[in-house]
Steps between C-alpha positions, in 0.01 A plus 500: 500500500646786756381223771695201330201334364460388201239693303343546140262752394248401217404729265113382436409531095497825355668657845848620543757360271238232372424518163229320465168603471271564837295215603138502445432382870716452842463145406743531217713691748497225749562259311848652366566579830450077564721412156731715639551316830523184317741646300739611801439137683593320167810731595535328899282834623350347807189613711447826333326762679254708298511884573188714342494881546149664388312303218789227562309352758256383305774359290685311738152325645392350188851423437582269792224328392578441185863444638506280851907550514417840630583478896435866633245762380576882541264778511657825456235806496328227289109345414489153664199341326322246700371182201230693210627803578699735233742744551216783581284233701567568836369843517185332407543203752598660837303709677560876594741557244653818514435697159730735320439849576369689176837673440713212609681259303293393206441870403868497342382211283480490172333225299524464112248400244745164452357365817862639676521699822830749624548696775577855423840661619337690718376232653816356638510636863191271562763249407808579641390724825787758668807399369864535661733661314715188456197329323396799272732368129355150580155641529515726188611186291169337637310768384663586161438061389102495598349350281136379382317206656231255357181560683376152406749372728338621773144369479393167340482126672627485830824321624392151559608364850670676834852411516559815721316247766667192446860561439699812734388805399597855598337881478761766488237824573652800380386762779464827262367341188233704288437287288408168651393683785700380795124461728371252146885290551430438881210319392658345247772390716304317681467206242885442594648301769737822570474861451847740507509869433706717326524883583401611129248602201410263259832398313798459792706301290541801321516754839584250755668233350763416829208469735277291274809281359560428889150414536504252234818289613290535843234323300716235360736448762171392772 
């Protein structure tokens, strides 16, 4: 929106100001993501671009398919499944990918005996990185609304084509990101026909959000 575009964020099920229960697979997710788009053509929305940060990614692939009034794919510090893989499958699927150190990220994870995962306060500089001044209240406001995730989500059947490699598709690499580890998004970038960066950790619509807003309208405007 600071860039004049257009834009609408979707809460996914269970997420944000949803109040409907988690999905049960990123399936699910995709396909509200598709009903959605529907929903805002019904409304004259034309050529939507998809933007997936994290887990997203995996939401937006299987959602353009489901979806083919999608024009633009965006991959912002995001999984960019290639057809049967899941949202954890490319770790399995390309080669010399770099782990987690033992203390790293997914030490400051906490997983619950109903089949939800959280990341601990403590965790959040893996998230968020050195912060300017300017961005610390936004930042703390991320933190304090964490909430719990449905691991199911993030295994299970794999998306089911590549639209990443048939319609224009884009890799934003965040450069300081612990938690997709910025060497693992190179690689994944590569399944795009265009990789950007952004000079940030893993969430820089939180810390960088002029840069990667400029970025995007880049995107769209090419």
């Amino acid at each position: 929106a600071s860039q004049n575009v257009p834009s609408f964020a979707i809460d996914l099920p269970g997420h944000g100001a949803s109040l409907l229960p988690f999905s049960s697979s990123f399936h699910e997710d995709a396909q509200f993501v598709a009903n959605t788009v529907a929903a805002l053509s019904r409304k004259g929305v034309e050529n939507p671009v998809l933007v997936g940060h994290s887990y997203g990614g995996t939401v937006i692939t299987q959602a353009a398919i489901l979806n083919p009034a999608v024009s633009q794919l965006v991959y912002l510090s995001a999984t960019c499944p290639n057809k049967g893989e899941n949202a954890s499958g490319a770790e399995h699927a390309i080669s010399e990918w770099t782990p987690h150190p033992a203390d790293g990220f997914g030490s400051h994870i906490t997983v619950s005996a109903d089949g939800t995962c959280c990341l601990n306060p403590e965790g959040a500089s893996f998230m968020l990185g050195k912060l300017d001044e300017s961005m610390r209240n936004s930042a703390n406001v991320a933190v304090s609304s964490l909430g719990r995730h449905p691991l199911a989500t993030f295994g299970g059947e794999g998306v089911s084509g590549d639209p990443h490699a048939t319609i224009p598709s884009t890799y934003i690499v965040s450069t300081h990101d612990e938690v997709l580890l910025t060497a693992n998004q190179r690689k994944l970038a590569a399944r795009c026909a265009a990789t950007l960066e952004v000079d940030a950790a893993h969430m820089p619509q939180i810390t960088r959000p002029k840069p990667l807003a400029a970025l995007i309208k880049q995107i769209i405007a090419a």
